[in-house]
Amino acid sequence: MIMDLFRRVLGRRPRIVDQPRLRVLGLQEHGIRREQISSCALRTTDALHKAGFQAFVVGGAVRDLLIQRAPKDFDVATNATPDEVRRVIRRSRIIGRRFQIVHAMCNDEVVEVSTFRALQGGADDDQAADEHGRLIRDNVFGSQEDDARRRDFTANALFYDPRKQEVWDYFNGVADIRAKRMRMIGDPVVRYREDPVRMLRAVRFAAKLNFRIDEAARAPIAELADLLANVPSARLFDEVLKLLLSGHSADCLRQLRAEGLHHGLLPLIDVVLDEPVGAKFVNLALASTDLRVAQDKPVSPAFLFATLLWQQVRVSAERIEAAGESPVPALFAAMDEVLDAQKEKLAIPRRYDAVMKEIWSLQSRFVQRSGQRPYRLLEHPRFRAAWDFLVLRAEAGEIDPDLARWWADFQDGDDAQREALLVQDDKPKRRRRRSIRSRRGGAGATGDGGDGADGSQQHGGYPDDGDDA
Ligand code: ATP
Ligand code: MG
C-alpha cells in the first residue's frame, strides 16, 4: 500500500487516464481557426447548430490541425440521432446496420456524422464482449463524455466547435499532443482486449505523427500481441494496409517489429530485414511508397505486397529448383507456396493474387531479349508494374543493373534502335554488350535511384489492379 502510494507520488508507475475532466480551450490556446475546417464539415455543423443540436468536428482532424497537418478527412459528432441528422441535412443518407452513421454529402466531399455513443458494459460485460474481452457490441447512444471515453487515445478524443472556435478536451489530449505522446484512455490492457487493433493503431500513429507511445500503453503490447489472431482477417488487412499507406511505412514496420506485433501478420519481416539484399529491396520499395503517398500519387496494394513477399518467393524458388525442378515451374510453385503460407497469417485478399503473380512471373521474361519476345512483353498489360519491380531488384543489387538499363533503352528506342538492341540468339554475348554501351555510352537510364524511386509504383496506369478501394 505504502509502496504503491510512494510509486504513484514519484510517478514511476505508468499512470492510467481514467477520470474525465472537461477543459474548454479558446482560440488563443489551441489556434484552430474555423476557416481550417472543410466547407462540407462546416456546412454540416452549422446546419445542426441551427436546428438546436450540438455538433463538433472530432477525432483525427482535430489532432492533425493541432500539429499543423492537413487532415485526411473530417468527421462530425453530434447529439442528434441519425434520423434527426437525416432530417436536418437534406443531402445525406444513413449507412450501417449495427451502428448507424450518416453520410452528409456535398459536391466532392462526404462527411461522416455519428451520434455520441457509449461503450456498452465494457470488456467485463459478456453480452458485449467475447471470451477474450473483445467488444462485439458498441451501439448505444451516450453523452459527449461517453463518446470521448470510448475513443482510443487522448489525442484522438478532442472535439472542435467551429461556431465558437473551441476545443473540448475531456482527457488532456491537447497536453498529450504537445508532449507528442499517444496515451490510452482507460486501462490499456482492457482497451486492447476490447479491440486488439488498437495495438496496430498505436504503432501507426506513433510512426506517422512522430509521437511516442506512452509507457503504460506500450508495455502490455508484447504480451497481448497474440490477440490479433481473433480479429476478423478483413479488418486486420485493412489496418495493415493503412499502416503501409500511412506515408511512414518503413517506420511503421520497424516499430511493428520492435513491439513484436509482426509475428501473426507479416512474419516474413524478420527474414527479410535480416538479410542484406532483402532488406535493401524492401526498404527501397517502402521509401518509394512513402514518396508516392507524400506526392498524393496512387499506390497499388498488390504491388506493395508483391515487394514484401518477393524475398520469400525467391528463396522458395531456389529451394525447389535445387531439388531438380526447372526455373519457371519452380517459380510458379514458390509463388503458390508463399501465398498459401501468408493466408495462414494476414490474409491478403484473393483479388490481389493474380496481380502479384503476374508481377513475379513476368520477372523471368525480362531475361529474354531476342526475337519478338521483348516486343510482346512490352505490350503486356502488366509490363509497367513488372518493369518497376525489376528496377527495384536492380537497385537492391539482386540482379545485374545492365538488364534494367537494357529495358530502359529498349522502351525509349525507336524502331531502328530497338532492332539494334535485340540480342541475336546465334551471336556471342560480347556483341550484345557492345551494342548497349555504344548507344548511350553505357550511361544508365535507371539504377541510380532516381527513376526507380519515383516510377516504381505507377499504379494509376495499371489495369485491373485488384484494388477496389
Ligand atoms: P486517420 O488520420 O488515420 O484517419 P483518425 O484518428 O481519424 O486517423 P480513424 O480510424 O479515421 O482515425 O477514426 C476516427 C476516430 O474514431 C479516431 O480518432 C478515434 O477517436 C475513433 N476510433 C477509431 N478507431 C477506434 C478504435 N479501434 N477504438 C477506439 N476509438 C477508435
Ligand atoms: Mg480519420
PDB file of C-alpha atoms in Angstrom, residues 107-243:
ATOM      1  CA  ASN A 107     -20.216  18.351 -54.110  1.00  0.00           C
ATOM      2  CA  ASP A 108     -16.980  16.421 -53.876  1.00  0.00           C
ATOM      3  CA  GLU A 109     -16.825  15.668 -50.176  1.00  0.00           C
ATOM      4  CA  VAL A 110     -18.551  13.311 -47.792  1.00  0.00           C
ATOM      5  CA  VAL A 111     -18.569  13.967 -44.060  1.00  0.00           C
ATOM      6  CA  GLU A 112     -19.301  11.160 -41.647  1.00  0.00           C
ATOM      7  CA  VAL A 113     -21.699  12.210 -38.915  1.00  0.00           C
ATOM      8  CA  SER A 114     -22.012   9.974 -35.884  1.00  0.00           C
ATOM      9  CA  THR A 115     -24.175  10.284 -32.829  1.00  0.00           C
ATOM     10  CA  PHE A 116     -22.386  10.407 -29.458  1.00  0.00           C
ATOM     11  CA  ARG A 117     -22.202   6.868 -28.219  1.00  0.00           C
ATOM     12  CA  ALA A 118     -21.039   4.969 -25.161  1.00  0.00           C
ATOM     13  CA  LEU A 119     -19.089   1.826 -24.507  1.00  0.00           C
ATOM     14  CA  GLN A 120     -21.697  -0.708 -23.610  1.00  0.00           C
ATOM     15  CA  GLY A 121     -20.950  -2.592 -20.453  1.00  0.00           C
ATOM     16  CA  GLY A 122     -17.256  -2.759 -21.314  1.00  0.00           C
ATOM     17  CA  ALA A 123     -14.992  -5.764 -21.524  1.00  0.00           C
ATOM     18  CA  ASP A 124     -16.486  -7.404 -18.431  1.00  0.00           C
ATOM     19  CA  ASP A 125     -19.965  -7.497 -19.858  1.00  0.00           C
ATOM     20  CA  ASP A 126     -20.268 -10.856 -21.572  1.00  0.00           C
ATOM     21  CA  GLN A 127     -23.208  -9.607 -23.593  1.00  0.00           C
ATOM     22  CA  ALA A 128     -20.957  -7.025 -25.199  1.00  0.00           C
ATOM     23  CA  ALA A 129     -17.622  -8.834 -25.314  1.00  0.00           C
ATOM     24  CA  ASP A 130     -16.321 -12.224 -26.414  1.00  0.00           C
ATOM     25  CA  GLU A 131     -14.291 -14.540 -24.178  1.00  0.00           C
ATOM     26  CA  HIS A 132     -11.079 -12.568 -24.811  1.00  0.00           C
ATOM     27  CA  GLY A 133     -12.720  -9.288 -23.834  1.00  0.00           C
ATOM     28  CA  ARG A 134     -13.125  -8.226 -27.457  1.00  0.00           C
ATOM     29  CA  LEU A 135     -16.060  -5.892 -27.942  1.00  0.00           C
ATOM     30  CA  ILE A 136     -18.713  -7.235 -30.218  1.00  0.00           C
ATOM     31  CA  ARG A 137     -21.252  -4.563 -29.467  1.00  0.00           C
ATOM     32  CA  ASP A 138     -20.800  -0.821 -29.037  1.00  0.00           C
ATOM     33  CA  ASN A 139     -24.042   0.516 -30.266  1.00  0.00           C
ATOM     34  CA  VAL A 140     -25.744   2.544 -27.562  1.00  0.00           C
ATOM     35  CA  PHE A 141     -26.084   6.294 -27.708  1.00  0.00           C
ATOM     36  CA  GLY A 142     -24.445   8.241 -24.935  1.00  0.00           C
ATOM     37  CA  SER A 143     -23.289  11.646 -23.766  1.00  0.00           C
ATOM     38  CA  GLN A 144     -20.402  13.571 -25.266  1.00  0.00           C
ATOM     39  CA  GLU A 145     -18.303  12.487 -22.317  1.00  0.00           C
ATOM     40  CA  ASP A 146     -19.160   8.828 -23.011  1.00  0.00           C
ATOM     41  CA  ASP A 147     -18.204   9.408 -26.610  1.00  0.00           C
ATOM     42  CA  ALA A 148     -14.810  10.767 -25.558  1.00  0.00           C
ATOM     43  CA  ARG A 149     -14.237   7.804 -23.248  1.00  0.00           C
ATOM     44  CA  ARG A 150     -14.946   5.148 -25.884  1.00  0.00           C
ATOM     45  CA  ARG A 151     -12.220   6.533 -28.169  1.00  0.00           C
ATOM     46  CA  ASP A 152      -8.772   5.020 -28.106  1.00  0.00           C
ATOM     47  CA  PHE A 153      -6.097   7.651 -27.438  1.00  0.00           C
ATOM     48  CA  THR A 154      -6.401  11.001 -25.696  1.00  0.00           C
ATOM     49  CA  ALA A 155      -5.072  12.683 -28.849  1.00  0.00           C
ATOM     50  CA  ASN A 156      -7.999  11.213 -30.794  1.00  0.00           C
ATOM     51  CA  ALA A 157     -10.690  12.264 -28.339  1.00  0.00           C
ATOM     52  CA  LEU A 158     -10.868  16.011 -28.972  1.00  0.00           C
ATOM     53  CA  PHE A 159     -13.950  17.901 -30.124  1.00  0.00           C
ATOM     54  CA  TYR A 160     -13.804  21.166 -32.049  1.00  0.00           C
ATOM     55  CA  ASP A 161     -16.781  23.500 -32.176  1.00  0.00           C
ATOM     56  CA  PRO A 162     -16.411  25.612 -35.339  1.00  0.00           C
ATOM     57  CA  ARG A 163     -19.069  28.088 -34.259  1.00  0.00           C
ATOM     58  CA  LYS A 164     -17.301  29.156 -31.076  1.00  0.00           C
ATOM     59  CA  GLN A 165     -13.855  28.036 -32.221  1.00  0.00           C
ATOM     60  CA  GLU A 166     -13.455  25.982 -29.042  1.00  0.00           C
ATOM     61  CA  VAL A 167     -11.710  22.680 -28.365  1.00  0.00           C
ATOM     62  CA  TRP A 168     -13.431  20.438 -25.815  1.00  0.00           C
ATOM     63  CA  ASP A 169     -10.907  18.178 -24.156  1.00  0.00           C
ATOM     64  CA  TYR A 170     -12.004  15.571 -21.559  1.00  0.00           C
ATOM     65  CA  PHE A 171      -8.763  13.594 -21.180  1.00  0.00           C
ATOM     66  CA  ASN A 172      -5.978  16.103 -21.508  1.00  0.00           C
ATOM     67  CA  GLY A 173      -5.474  15.271 -25.144  1.00  0.00           C
ATOM     68  CA  VAL A 174      -4.129  18.702 -26.069  1.00  0.00           C
ATOM     69  CA  ALA A 175      -1.349  18.404 -23.485  1.00  0.00           C
ATOM     70  CA  ASP A 176      -0.509  14.902 -24.741  1.00  0.00           C
ATOM     71  CA  ILE A 177      -0.339  16.143 -28.320  1.00  0.00           C
ATOM     72  CA  ARG A 178       2.000  18.946 -27.257  1.00  0.00           C
ATOM     73  CA  ALA A 179       4.135  16.343 -25.470  1.00  0.00           C
ATOM     74  CA  LYS A 180       3.980  14.112 -28.604  1.00  0.00           C
ATOM     75  CA  ARG A 181       2.537  11.257 -26.629  1.00  0.00           C
ATOM     76  CA  MET A 182      -0.012   8.569 -27.543  1.00  0.00           C
ATOM     77  CA  ARG A 183      -1.817   7.920 -24.291  1.00  0.00           C
ATOM     78  CA  MET A 184      -4.606   5.391 -23.961  1.00  0.00           C
ATOM     79  CA  ILE A 185      -7.898   6.383 -22.394  1.00  0.00           C
ATOM     80  CA  GLY A 186      -8.617   3.919 -19.575  1.00  0.00           C
ATOM     81  CA  ASP A 187      -6.644   0.802 -18.749  1.00  0.00           C
ATOM     82  CA  PRO A 188      -4.609  -0.133 -21.839  1.00  0.00           C
ATOM     83  CA  VAL A 189      -4.866  -3.871 -21.144  1.00  0.00           C
ATOM     84  CA  VAL A 190      -8.655  -3.678 -21.063  1.00  0.00           C
ATOM     85  CA  ARG A 191      -8.776  -1.426 -24.116  1.00  0.00           C
ATOM     86  CA  TYR A 192      -6.510  -3.744 -26.148  1.00  0.00           C
ATOM     87  CA  ARG A 193      -8.628  -6.702 -25.133  1.00  0.00           C
ATOM     88  CA  GLU A 194     -11.752  -4.888 -26.260  1.00  0.00           C
ATOM     89  CA  ASP A 195     -10.171  -4.225 -29.628  1.00  0.00           C
ATOM     90  CA  PRO A 196      -6.692  -5.625 -30.360  1.00  0.00           C
ATOM     91  CA  VAL A 197      -6.464  -3.480 -33.488  1.00  0.00           C
ATOM     92  CA  ARG A 198      -5.710  -0.574 -31.134  1.00  0.00           C
ATOM     93  CA  MET A 199      -2.193  -2.021 -30.811  1.00  0.00           C
ATOM     94  CA  LEU A 200      -1.690  -1.530 -34.532  1.00  0.00           C
ATOM     95  CA  ARG A 201      -3.233   1.925 -34.333  1.00  0.00           C
ATOM     96  CA  ALA A 202      -0.778   2.864 -31.572  1.00  0.00           C
ATOM     97  CA  VAL A 203       2.120   1.883 -33.828  1.00  0.00           C
ATOM     98  CA  ARG A 204       0.674   3.624 -36.865  1.00  0.00           C
ATOM     99  CA  PHE A 205       0.002   6.934 -35.126  1.00  0.00           C
ATOM    100  CA  ALA A 206       3.352   6.925 -33.341  1.00  0.00           C
ATOM    101  CA  ALA A 207       5.199   6.437 -36.638  1.00  0.00           C
ATOM    102  CA  LYS A 208       3.033   8.796 -38.650  1.00  0.00           C
ATOM    103  CA  LEU A 209       2.931  11.647 -36.138  1.00  0.00           C
ATOM    104  CA  ASN A 210       6.404  11.061 -34.771  1.00  0.00           C
ATOM    105  CA  PHE A 211       4.895  10.545 -31.298  1.00  0.00           C
ATOM    106  CA  ARG A 212       5.994   8.203 -28.564  1.00  0.00           C
ATOM    107  CA  ILE A 213       3.646   5.506 -27.291  1.00  0.00           C
ATOM    108  CA  ASP A 214       3.187   6.238 -23.616  1.00  0.00           C
ATOM    109  CA  GLU A 215       4.818   3.518 -21.500  1.00  0.00           C
ATOM    110  CA  ALA A 216       1.540   2.379 -19.936  1.00  0.00           C
ATOM    111  CA  ALA A 217       0.160   1.798 -23.432  1.00  0.00           C
ATOM    112  CA  ARG A 218       3.365   0.303 -24.846  1.00  0.00           C
ATOM    113  CA  ALA A 219       4.267  -2.156 -22.110  1.00  0.00           C
ATOM    114  CA  PRO A 220       1.347  -4.602 -22.444  1.00  0.00           C
ATOM    115  CA  ILE A 221       1.596  -4.910 -26.233  1.00  0.00           C
ATOM    116  CA  ALA A 222       4.188  -7.701 -26.340  1.00  0.00           C
ATOM    117  CA  GLU A 223       2.064  -9.869 -24.105  1.00  0.00           C
ATOM    118  CA  LEU A 224      -1.228  -9.163 -25.849  1.00  0.00           C
ATOM    119  CA  ALA A 225       0.035  -9.278 -29.439  1.00  0.00           C
ATOM    120  CA  ASP A 226      -1.446 -12.753 -29.972  1.00  0.00           C
ATOM    121  CA  LEU A 227      -4.945 -11.349 -29.535  1.00  0.00           C
ATOM    122  CA  LEU A 228      -4.689 -10.055 -33.090  1.00  0.00           C
ATOM    123  CA  ALA A 229      -5.394 -13.636 -34.150  1.00  0.00           C
ATOM    124  CA  ASN A 230      -9.010 -13.147 -33.000  1.00  0.00           C
ATOM    125  CA  VAL A 231      -9.627 -10.139 -35.218  1.00  0.00           C
ATOM    126  CA  PRO A 232     -11.516 -10.816 -38.459  1.00  0.00           C
ATOM    127  CA  SER A 233      -8.963 -11.044 -41.255  1.00  0.00           C
ATOM    128  CA  ALA A 234     -10.543  -8.402 -43.487  1.00  0.00           C
ATOM    129  CA  ARG A 235     -10.234  -5.820 -40.716  1.00  0.00           C
ATOM    130  CA  LEU A 236      -6.642  -6.821 -39.993  1.00  0.00           C
ATOM    131  CA  PHE A 237      -5.770  -6.468 -43.627  1.00  0.00           C
ATOM    132  CA  ASP A 238      -7.334  -3.003 -43.748  1.00  0.00           C
ATOM    133  CA  GLU A 239      -5.308  -1.917 -40.749  1.00  0.00           C
ATOM    134  CA  VAL A 240      -2.046  -3.260 -42.117  1.00  0.00           C
ATOM    135  CA  LEU A 241      -2.768  -1.526 -45.396  1.00  0.00           C
ATOM    136  CA  LYS A 242      -3.396   1.757 -43.551  1.00  0.00           C
ATOM    137  CA  LEU A 243      -0.068   1.252 -41.863  1.00  0.00           C
TER     138      LEU A 243
END
